[in-house]
Every structure is written in C-alpha cells, then in structure tokens.
Amino acid sequence: MKLYSDEELARILDQDIFHQISQVADMMGVECYVVGGYVRDIFLERPSNDIDVVVVGSGIDVATALKKRLGRKAHLSVFKNFGTAQVKINEKLEVEFVGARRESYSHDSRKPIVEDGTLEDDQNRRDFTINAMAICLNASRFGELVDPFNGLADLEDGIIATPLDPEVTFSDDPLRMMRCVRFATQLNFQIEDVTFEALEHMADRIKIVSMERINVELNKIMLSPSPSRGFVDLQRAGLLQLIMPELAALDIVEQKNGRAHKNNFYHTLEVVDNVAARGASLWLRWAALLHDIGKTRTKRWDPAIGWTFHNHNYIGMKMVEPLFRRLKLPMGQEMHYVEKLVELHMRPQVIADDIVTDSAVRRLLNDAGDDIDDLMTLCEADITSKNEVKKKLFLENFRMVREKLTDLKEKDYKRLLQPVIDGNEIMQLFGLKPSREVGTLKQYLKDAVLDNRVENEREPLMQLLIKKAAEMGFTPTT
C-alpha cells in the first residue's frame, strides 16, 4: 500500500476522462466524486477499470452531458429504475454514474427505499470503510480525498470494518456479510472484532439473499490466492452451515478407544489451497472443496482398524448434483466435471499404494479421459500428511503414475481403448435388445482390452465375444 497526498492523487487522476467529467460537473454546477473500489485500488497500487462516480445531483444528467461532449466515441446506457447511467468509451473504458442517495430498508427485503442525499449520506450507506472513500473531481478541489471513516487507516492496517454499526449494515443488506468475508480473503485482511461479532449475530439474515448472489461471492473466494481463509471465516461466523451444511459438517473430530480421525474440514481446505497454489481453475477448486463431503455419511468405527470412510468418493459424487442445484451453480459440464473428479479422486492413490501396473493406469486413463491431468493434480494436493516420509513416498508413486500416463498417451491409447465391436453389433449378432446382458458383454470386451489380454482388433475380440456369450447362453443368430 502507498499513501498519497491530495496533490499526488490529482496527478494520478490526470487523465482525459476525469478532466472531461470535471468540466461537465462544473458546467452543471454539481459536486462530483470518484468513489469506491477505484479509490481503494489507487492506494493498493492495483490496476482497476471499475470507475464509479457519485454526483450530488442527477448522475443520469451528468452522464448524458458527458456522452454529448465526447460524441460518437462514447456510448450511453441509462437505467432509470435504478437512477444510474453508464458511459462506455471506445468499447474499453466504462464509467458508472449515480446520484448521491440515502437508503432505508425493511427487515424482510434487500431492496432499499432510495432518496436523494448528500455525499455524506452516500458514504454512510457504503459497505466497508475501505470502499467509502471518495476523491473530488471538481476543478476547485480536484484530487481532494474525502475519508470520513478512516478507510485509509484501515487499508494501512489491513482491516475490514463497516462505516456505521455493522449489525445495521448487515441487516440492511445481508449480502454484505459474504462480501465482508470475500474482501478479507482477497486482500489478506483481518475482519475487525466488532464487525466479526456482527457476522455471527446476523448470520441468519443470509437466508433472504438469493443463491445466485451468494455463489458469485463464493466463486470470488474460491479464486483468491488462499481460499481457506474465507471458508474458515464463514464457518466461524455460522454462515457456512446455512449455505453449505455438507461442508460445515466435516468440521468435527470423533475419538473412540483413544483413536481419533483427522478434522476433514481443515484437511479439505488445505487441499483447496494446494490446488490454488498451482493456479487451478475454478471448477478444479470446487472439486477439491467437495472431494471429501461424503465422509460424514460414510464414517464408521471398526474396532479392528479404527475409523473408516468406505465409498466416500461415490457417496460424495452423488451429493454434488443436489448441492450444485441448491447453490444455483451450473448444472452442465462443470457439474459433471466436479462429479467425475470427486468419484475418481481415490483411484490414483489406490494405484500408487500398489505396484503401478499398465493395466490399472489404462483403466484410470480411460475413466478420467481429458480430465486426467486435473485428477492427478487433485490427488497430489490431497496428500496433506505431516509424516514427511509417507508424503514423499506417495508423491514418488504419483510421479510413476504420471510417467506411465505419459507413455500411454504417446501410444494413443485414447483411440485404442474402446473395443472395435460395439453394443449395436453385439445386439445384431445375437438377436438381443438393449439389456443388462448386452452391457455385460460390452464391459467384458472393454476389460479385455484394458487388461491387455487381447489386441483391440476385430478377429481376436470376436472370438472372445462368442466364447463369453456362449457361457451366458447366447449363440450367433447368423
């Protein structure tokens, strides 16, 4: 972070767009300020194209006048219902204009009653002190910082706090609770104690926020450098139980006969951070977040071996679709990708536990398909043991699995893994209709190819097929 004087801010804002806005505002006799994230990011020395301008008067009128001044290179969009307007310049730069306003809320709605207000009113309604700073654009005060809530000091100290009473702030717009955690995660800031206590007290208010709005904030948390920070805060505040109870339920350690299992919630977050450190995509991060959600439902105590979580990968895979549906996340290929990785995440470990055979790796490559590299990344991230010898052994075995995968890819096994005799030909040959028996014969041929018991060629496969079909009581009809 860097501190700037008003004179230095004026030099930073010495850009054509800000001078154009300044001249329009002065011509119309209204106060005009750049506010919010753009101001915050100046001090954080982060690039930002998110320019918000508050006018003490009509933001639409100033935007309209600016468009007229700029001519054909600018495009104006007016949103009368919201009292806002957007000016897009050369299809690149976007500036949002709004009139200064005060807001009041009813208890059961996030939609405020809006009235014209002063700059002070507008800053009062902002979510956090670091977002409530404004810089004047009028010529007589160009570059002057207006910071009534010491947002600059909070930026310097790495603090997330609300301008006014946090319980009122969160009650008025409960989505701000998610934004609070999100900003703390993205910026690596701490949430002020009083503000965090308000998160705990007001958590139940999140129920009136749409899942579409919530998942936008969740995804931003997921894409941060260390997503675990956000999910720890959500759990501590009681928000995670209301949003993703399946994940919150992992935060438990049971002990029996002196034997305890690990806390699967914190293990999960370590895995998410591990894949994030590798620059993983959003949906690989989701797969990491959900890879162990089946453990709560599959946990059993076995006196002989201790705590078990048999089939947690399969149960977890079955939990993905209803969770995505409830959170209004995409129900297409993104969901199926997460399902696949959750279901398969134990397979490379099972292979690595044993002798790494070509047959096992072929099957893994066949089942994972194009997602094999992401699956391996997830599985390597899943090794969070504090036993360095054990961890090194697993990672070395995973390296061997990757080597065999590379060899198989080079031999184009993707093309060869599907038997040349398909289900339609099996039905035609034996006079069968679609049935379990046809599926059994198809799988038998596939297993033979995957196990390298037979070449993926028509003649040897046909011999194998006829022999297996005879054992099942079928003979060719022709």
XYZ file of C-alpha atoms in Angstrom:
478
model
C 0.000 0.000 0.000
C 1.127 3.545 -0.738
C -0.051 6.793 0.822
C -0.689 9.784 -1.440
C -1.265 13.461 -0.775
C -4.154 15.259 -2.480
C -1.644 16.737 -4.927
C -0.370 13.262 -5.798
C -3.940 11.991 -6.209
C -4.603 14.855 -8.590
C -1.615 13.752 -10.679
C -2.830 10.132 -10.655
C -6.234 11.314 -11.899
C -4.621 13.489 -14.551
C -6.403 11.548 -17.270
C -8.637 12.806 -20.016
C -11.749 11.030 -18.761
C -11.555 12.579 -15.281
C -10.938 16.057 -16.666
C -13.898 15.653 -19.022
C -16.138 14.632 -16.108
C -14.776 17.539 -14.045
C -15.609 20.086 -16.729
C -19.121 18.691 -17.227
C -19.811 18.717 -13.460
C -18.538 22.300 -13.072
C -20.555 23.413 -16.084
C -23.686 21.909 -14.487
C -22.845 23.275 -11.026
C -22.841 19.922 -9.197
C -20.354 18.162 -6.932
C -18.794 15.069 -8.458
C -16.591 12.341 -6.905
C -14.907 9.120 -7.971
C -15.685 6.580 -5.247
C -15.449 3.005 -4.054
C -13.189 0.329 -5.453
C -11.340 2.612 -7.853
C -10.199 4.832 -4.974
C -9.321 1.849 -2.796
C -7.229 0.299 -5.563
C -5.244 3.501 -6.123
C -3.806 3.127 -2.613
C -3.362 -0.640 -3.013
C -1.494 0.065 -6.262
C -3.733 -2.323 -8.148
C -4.932 -1.686 -11.710
C -8.677 -1.059 -11.911
C -11.130 -0.328 -14.694
C -14.101 -0.206 -12.328
C -14.798 3.537 -12.245
C -17.789 4.643 -10.151
C -18.755 8.312 -9.971
C -21.168 9.835 -7.455
C -22.899 13.099 -8.332
C -24.587 15.241 -5.692
C -27.488 15.702 -8.044
C -28.502 13.651 -11.087
C -25.951 11.104 -12.188
C -28.001 10.440 -15.320
C -27.870 14.125 -16.318
C -24.083 14.277 -15.922
C -23.638 11.024 -17.866
C -25.885 12.322 -20.644
C -23.939 15.587 -20.864
C -20.628 13.681 -20.894
C -21.829 11.498 -23.756
C -22.822 14.608 -25.734
C -19.413 16.125 -25.065
C -17.485 13.010 -26.134
C -19.555 12.405 -29.243
C -19.504 9.185 -31.244
C -16.638 7.545 -29.352
C -18.905 7.193 -26.301
C -21.979 5.033 -25.770
C -24.602 5.886 -23.134
C -26.816 3.397 -21.278
C -29.435 4.750 -18.874
C -31.120 2.709 -16.144
C -33.881 4.991 -14.908
C -35.337 2.477 -12.449
C -32.020 2.466 -10.584
C -31.138 6.113 -11.141
C -27.854 5.131 -12.786
C -26.166 5.535 -16.161
C -23.096 4.072 -17.827
C -20.801 5.714 -20.351
C -18.631 3.326 -22.341
C -15.750 4.935 -24.223
C -14.175 3.283 -27.266
C -15.617 -0.075 -26.135
C -12.927 -0.245 -23.425
C -13.439 2.199 -20.584
C -16.689 2.110 -18.587
C -17.782 4.760 -16.100
C -20.856 4.281 -13.883
C -22.720 7.390 -12.701
C -25.180 7.554 -9.811
C -26.730 10.346 -7.837
C -25.792 10.603 -4.160
C -28.507 8.930 -2.139
C -29.628 7.730 1.221
C -31.194 4.309 1.704
C -33.539 2.654 4.184
C -34.565 -0.997 4.342
C -37.438 -3.137 5.564
C -36.497 -6.206 7.610
C -37.535 -8.830 5.033
C -36.035 -7.341 1.886
C -32.682 -6.349 0.395
C -34.399 -3.746 -1.795
C -33.907 -0.306 -0.237
C -36.143 2.734 -0.233
C -33.949 5.281 -2.033
C -33.991 9.077 -1.647
C -31.735 11.840 -2.925
C -28.938 12.586 -0.473
C -25.620 14.249 0.190
C -22.137 12.836 -0.272
C -22.156 12.078 3.452
C -25.405 10.108 3.057
C -23.867 8.172 0.163
C -20.719 7.329 2.105
C -22.803 6.256 5.112
C -24.540 3.599 3.013
C -21.279 2.062 1.732
C -20.420 -1.461 2.856
C -16.904 -1.041 4.259
C -14.676 1.845 5.269
C -12.115 0.952 2.593
C -14.867 1.311 -0.017
C -16.316 4.551 1.394
C -13.512 6.880 0.336
C -14.142 9.496 -2.369
C -11.929 11.808 -4.420
C -13.381 15.104 -5.634
C -13.332 15.732 -9.395
C -14.485 19.369 -9.359
C -11.734 21.702 -10.584
C -11.501 23.732 -7.358
C -10.922 20.570 -5.248
C -9.589 18.145 -7.880
C -7.783 15.263 -6.153
C -9.066 16.024 -2.630
C -9.665 12.837 -0.629
C -12.864 12.668 1.447
C -12.433 9.890 4.031
C -14.871 10.351 6.945
C -14.498 6.772 8.290
C -10.704 6.478 8.196
C -10.772 3.942 5.387
C -7.199 4.852 4.536
C -6.065 3.866 8.037
C -7.973 0.567 7.743
C -6.283 -0.091 4.395
C -2.918 0.544 6.004
C -3.719 -1.748 8.952
C -5.318 -4.466 6.797
C -8.747 -4.198 8.469
C -12.261 -4.840 7.142
C -14.781 -2.721 9.063
C -18.144 -1.108 8.313
C -18.686 2.674 8.260
C -21.630 2.518 10.660
C -22.971 -0.063 13.142
C -22.106 -3.406 11.458
C -25.321 -5.074 12.642
C -27.332 -2.376 10.872
C -25.102 -2.616 7.795
C -25.523 -6.401 7.575
C -29.209 -6.355 8.439
C -29.899 -3.781 5.711
C -28.116 -5.839 3.054
C -27.116 -9.339 4.252
C -25.090 -9.984 1.089
C -22.546 -7.637 2.675
C -21.692 -10.467 5.077
C -20.455 -12.540 2.142
C -18.655 -9.514 0.701
C -17.008 -8.920 4.072
C -15.502 -12.404 4.064
C -14.655 -12.150 0.372
C -12.733 -8.869 0.718
C -10.852 -10.179 3.750
C -9.885 -13.276 1.758
C -8.895 -11.499 -1.444
C -6.886 -8.774 0.306
C -5.500 -10.987 3.086
C -7.050 -8.587 5.641
C -8.460 -9.252 9.101
C -12.113 -8.651 9.925
C -12.437 -6.161 12.794
C -13.627 -7.855 16.010
C -16.868 -5.853 16.312
C -17.611 -6.474 12.652
C -16.975 -10.207 13.031
C -19.268 -10.372 16.063
C -21.967 -8.794 13.887
C -21.402 -11.531 11.282
C -22.103 -14.110 13.980
C -25.182 -12.288 15.312
C -26.678 -11.568 11.892
C -25.782 -14.806 10.077
C -29.392 -15.956 9.879
C -30.210 -12.915 7.697
C -28.321 -14.555 4.819
C -31.453 -16.648 4.205
C -33.163 -13.750 2.391
C -30.317 -13.469 -0.166
C -30.659 -15.353 -3.450
C -28.282 -18.231 -4.046
C -27.256 -16.634 -7.339
C -25.838 -13.652 -5.434
C -24.231 -15.886 -2.817
C -22.473 -18.120 -5.326
C -20.927 -15.085 -7.050
C -19.201 -14.255 -3.756
C -18.316 -17.908 -3.121
C -16.642 -18.120 -6.515
C -14.624 -14.985 -5.806
C -13.484 -16.527 -2.523
C -12.619 -19.734 -4.386
C -10.497 -17.832 -6.912
C -8.493 -15.984 -4.259
C -4.861 -16.986 -3.552
C -5.790 -18.768 -0.272
C -9.485 -19.737 -0.343
C -9.203 -21.445 3.051
C -9.200 -18.062 4.814
C -12.695 -17.325 3.549
C -14.149 -20.714 4.398
C -12.687 -20.603 7.911
C -14.332 -17.217 8.455
C -17.646 -18.447 7.009
C -17.522 -21.442 9.348
C -16.581 -19.405 12.428
C -19.367 -16.909 11.745
C -22.020 -19.621 11.304
C -22.659 -18.697 7.670
C -21.275 -21.889 6.131
C -23.794 -24.064 7.990
C -26.579 -22.070 6.324
C -25.017 -22.075 2.848
C -23.161 -25.405 2.581
C -24.072 -27.633 5.528
C -22.428 -30.599 3.782
C -19.042 -28.888 4.054
C -19.627 -27.451 7.526
C -20.460 -30.967 8.787
C -16.857 -32.062 8.154
C -15.652 -29.795 10.988
C -15.663 -32.465 13.664
C -13.203 -34.875 15.247
C -14.541 -38.002 16.952
C -12.487 -40.162 19.257
C -13.078 -43.762 20.272
C -10.853 -46.032 22.303
C -8.178 -43.373 22.153
C -8.233 -43.229 18.338
C -9.367 -40.082 16.530
C -9.795 -39.306 12.852
C -8.456 -36.082 11.365
C -10.592 -32.966 11.000
C -11.746 -33.403 7.423
C -12.885 -29.775 7.156
C -9.407 -28.361 7.693
C -7.883 -31.135 5.589
C -10.244 -30.155 2.763
C -9.248 -26.502 2.994
C -5.579 -27.470 2.861
C -6.281 -29.404 -0.344
C -8.098 -26.393 -1.847
C -5.162 -24.132 -1.017
C -2.788 -26.689 -2.540
C -4.602 -26.714 -5.897
C -4.984 -22.910 -5.763
C -1.202 -22.611 -5.372
C -0.923 -24.470 -8.685
C -3.170 -21.966 -10.434
C -6.103 -24.376 -10.663
C -9.305 -23.452 -12.498
C -12.452 -22.530 -10.590
C -14.037 -25.941 -11.099
C -10.933 -27.877 -10.056
C -11.054 -25.819 -6.863
C -14.707 -26.812 -6.432
C -13.750 -30.458 -6.918
C -11.104 -30.044 -4.217
C -13.636 -28.389 -1.894
C -16.141 -31.228 -2.339
C -13.838 -34.219 -2.694
C -14.451 -35.464 0.868
C -18.036 -34.317 1.528
C -19.144 -37.973 1.525
C -17.075 -38.719 4.616
C -19.699 -37.525 7.085
C -22.245 -40.005 5.725
C -19.826 -42.933 5.402
C -17.931 -42.629 8.686
C -17.907 -45.907 10.644
C -15.989 -47.279 13.612
C -14.317 -50.630 13.075
C -12.679 -51.981 16.255
C -10.115 -53.834 14.182
C -8.845 -50.901 12.094
C -10.366 -47.734 13.584
C -12.348 -45.081 11.710
C -13.309 -45.850 8.103
C -14.900 -43.864 5.275
C -15.566 -46.615 2.742
C -17.086 -45.431 -0.572
C -16.983 -41.787 0.499
C -15.898 -40.900 -3.022
C -19.010 -42.489 -4.560
C -21.378 -41.030 -1.937
C -19.685 -37.653 -2.322
C -20.168 -37.778 -6.092
C -23.897 -38.364 -5.540
C -24.031 -35.287 -3.289
C -22.594 -32.943 -5.929
C -25.701 -32.563 -8.107
C -28.157 -31.563 -5.339
C -25.555 -29.198 -3.886
C -24.959 -27.521 -7.254
C -28.702 -27.291 -7.826
C -29.307 -25.648 -4.448
C -26.449 -23.183 -4.895
C -27.642 -22.354 -8.450
C -24.263 -23.363 -9.846
C -24.027 -24.534 -13.490
C -25.741 -27.896 -13.992
C -23.929 -28.788 -17.243
C -20.369 -29.872 -17.965
C -18.963 -28.001 -14.950
C -21.056 -30.081 -12.558
C -20.251 -33.342 -14.368
C -16.557 -32.481 -14.249
C -16.734 -31.984 -10.462
C -18.731 -35.219 -10.078
C -16.117 -37.148 -12.048
C -13.175 -35.834 -10.043
C -14.916 -36.425 -6.703
C -15.717 -40.009 -7.698
C -12.247 -40.779 -9.074
C -10.089 -38.929 -6.552
C -9.165 -42.138 -4.688
C -8.158 -44.112 -7.785
C -4.617 -42.770 -8.304
C -3.935 -43.265 -4.594
C -5.068 -46.892 -4.773
C -2.782 -47.408 -7.765
C 0.093 -45.649 -6.008
C -0.400 -47.853 -2.931
C 0.294 -50.954 -5.033
C 2.547 -51.862 -7.914
C 1.875 -49.323 -10.651
C 0.717 -51.631 -13.473
C -0.035 -50.681 -17.062
C -3.485 -52.232 -16.735
C -4.500 -50.082 -13.756
C -3.185 -46.926 -15.399
C -5.008 -47.760 -18.658
C -8.270 -48.033 -16.749
C -7.620 -44.741 -14.986
C -6.866 -43.006 -18.281
C -9.987 -44.486 -19.850
C -12.249 -43.358 -16.992
C -10.737 -39.894 -16.479
C -10.340 -39.066 -20.178
C -9.324 -35.462 -20.875
C -9.512 -34.621 -17.156
C -6.681 -36.968 -16.160
C -4.142 -34.182 -15.524
C -6.581 -32.295 -13.278
C -7.365 -35.519 -11.421
C -3.675 -36.127 -10.780
C -3.262 -32.542 -9.572
C -6.156 -33.040 -7.131
C -4.748 -36.317 -5.859
C -1.283 -34.883 -5.307
C -2.838 -31.927 -3.467
C -4.771 -34.435 -1.316
C -1.569 -35.679 0.305
C -1.506 -33.491 3.403
C 0.155 -35.913 5.804
C 2.537 -34.365 8.319
C 4.632 -37.544 8.051
C 7.234 -36.378 5.544
C 8.466 -39.915 4.769
C 4.938 -41.108 3.971
C 4.215 -37.968 1.959
C 7.407 -38.341 -0.071
C 6.559 -41.988 -0.820
C 3.077 -41.126 -2.084
C 4.321 -38.291 -4.263
C 7.044 -40.501 -5.731
C 4.461 -43.152 -6.598
C 2.235 -40.470 -8.152
C 5.247 -39.440 -10.247
C 5.439 -43.022 -11.526
C 1.727 -42.964 -12.327
C 2.210 -39.726 -14.287
C 5.112 -41.279 -16.214
C 3.005 -44.261 -17.233
C 0.140 -41.952 -18.190
C 2.519 -40.013 -20.427
C 3.721 -43.228 -22.062
C 0.170 -44.428 -22.682
C -0.878 -41.086 -24.129
C 2.067 -41.187 -26.506
C 0.894 -44.602 -27.705
C -2.543 -43.080 -28.404
C -4.426 -45.381 -26.057
C -7.351 -42.960 -26.072
C -8.036 -44.113 -29.605
C -7.417 -47.808 -28.831
C -9.242 -48.222 -25.519
C -12.760 -48.524 -26.949
C -13.253 -52.030 -28.424
C -13.856 -52.105 -32.171
C -17.010 -54.195 -31.568
C -19.762 -52.008 -30.106
C -23.138 -52.653 -28.482
C -25.133 -52.355 -31.703
C -23.093 -55.109 -33.326
C -23.441 -57.325 -30.243
C -27.246 -56.951 -30.347
C -27.369 -57.665 -34.066
C -25.074 -60.700 -33.802
C -27.041 -62.407 -31.006
C -30.525 -61.050 -31.726
C -30.654 -59.138 -28.442
C -32.433 -55.944 -27.421
C -30.850 -53.274 -25.202
C -30.376 -55.078 -21.882
C -28.082 -55.757 -18.961
C -26.654 -58.742 -20.838
C -25.518 -56.534 -23.705
C -23.843 -54.241 -21.191
C -22.102 -57.217 -19.586
C -20.698 -58.361 -22.942
C -19.554 -54.817 -23.817
C -17.794 -54.460 -20.464
C -16.181 -57.874 -20.884
C -14.604 -56.807 -24.166
C -13.554 -53.465 -22.718
C -11.911 -55.131 -19.717
C -10.046 -57.486 -22.031
C -8.624 -54.533 -23.969
C -7.796 -52.528 -20.846
C -6.044 -55.518 -19.239
C -4.109 -56.128 -22.461
C -5.423 -59.708 -22.656
C -6.276 -59.251 -26.292
C -5.399 -56.806 -29.060
C -8.099 -54.281 -29.945
C -8.651 -55.977 -33.280
C -11.817 -57.450 -34.716
C -10.879 -61.125 -35.077
C -9.484 -61.850 -31.586
C -12.254 -59.782 -29.980
C -14.937 -61.674 -31.906
C -13.548 -65.000 -30.708
C -13.574 -63.754 -27.141
C -17.112 -62.391 -27.526
C -18.578 -65.627 -28.909
C -16.945 -67.652 -26.133
C -18.269 -65.359 -23.382
C -21.741 -65.175 -24.960
C -21.897 -68.986 -25.062
C -21.167 -69.100 -21.331
C -24.184 -66.793 -20.890
C -26.387 -68.991 -23.109
C -26.310 -66.921 -26.313
C -25.312 -68.067 -29.796
C -24.999 -66.047 -33.006
C -28.269 -65.850 -34.969
C -26.465 -65.823 -38.309
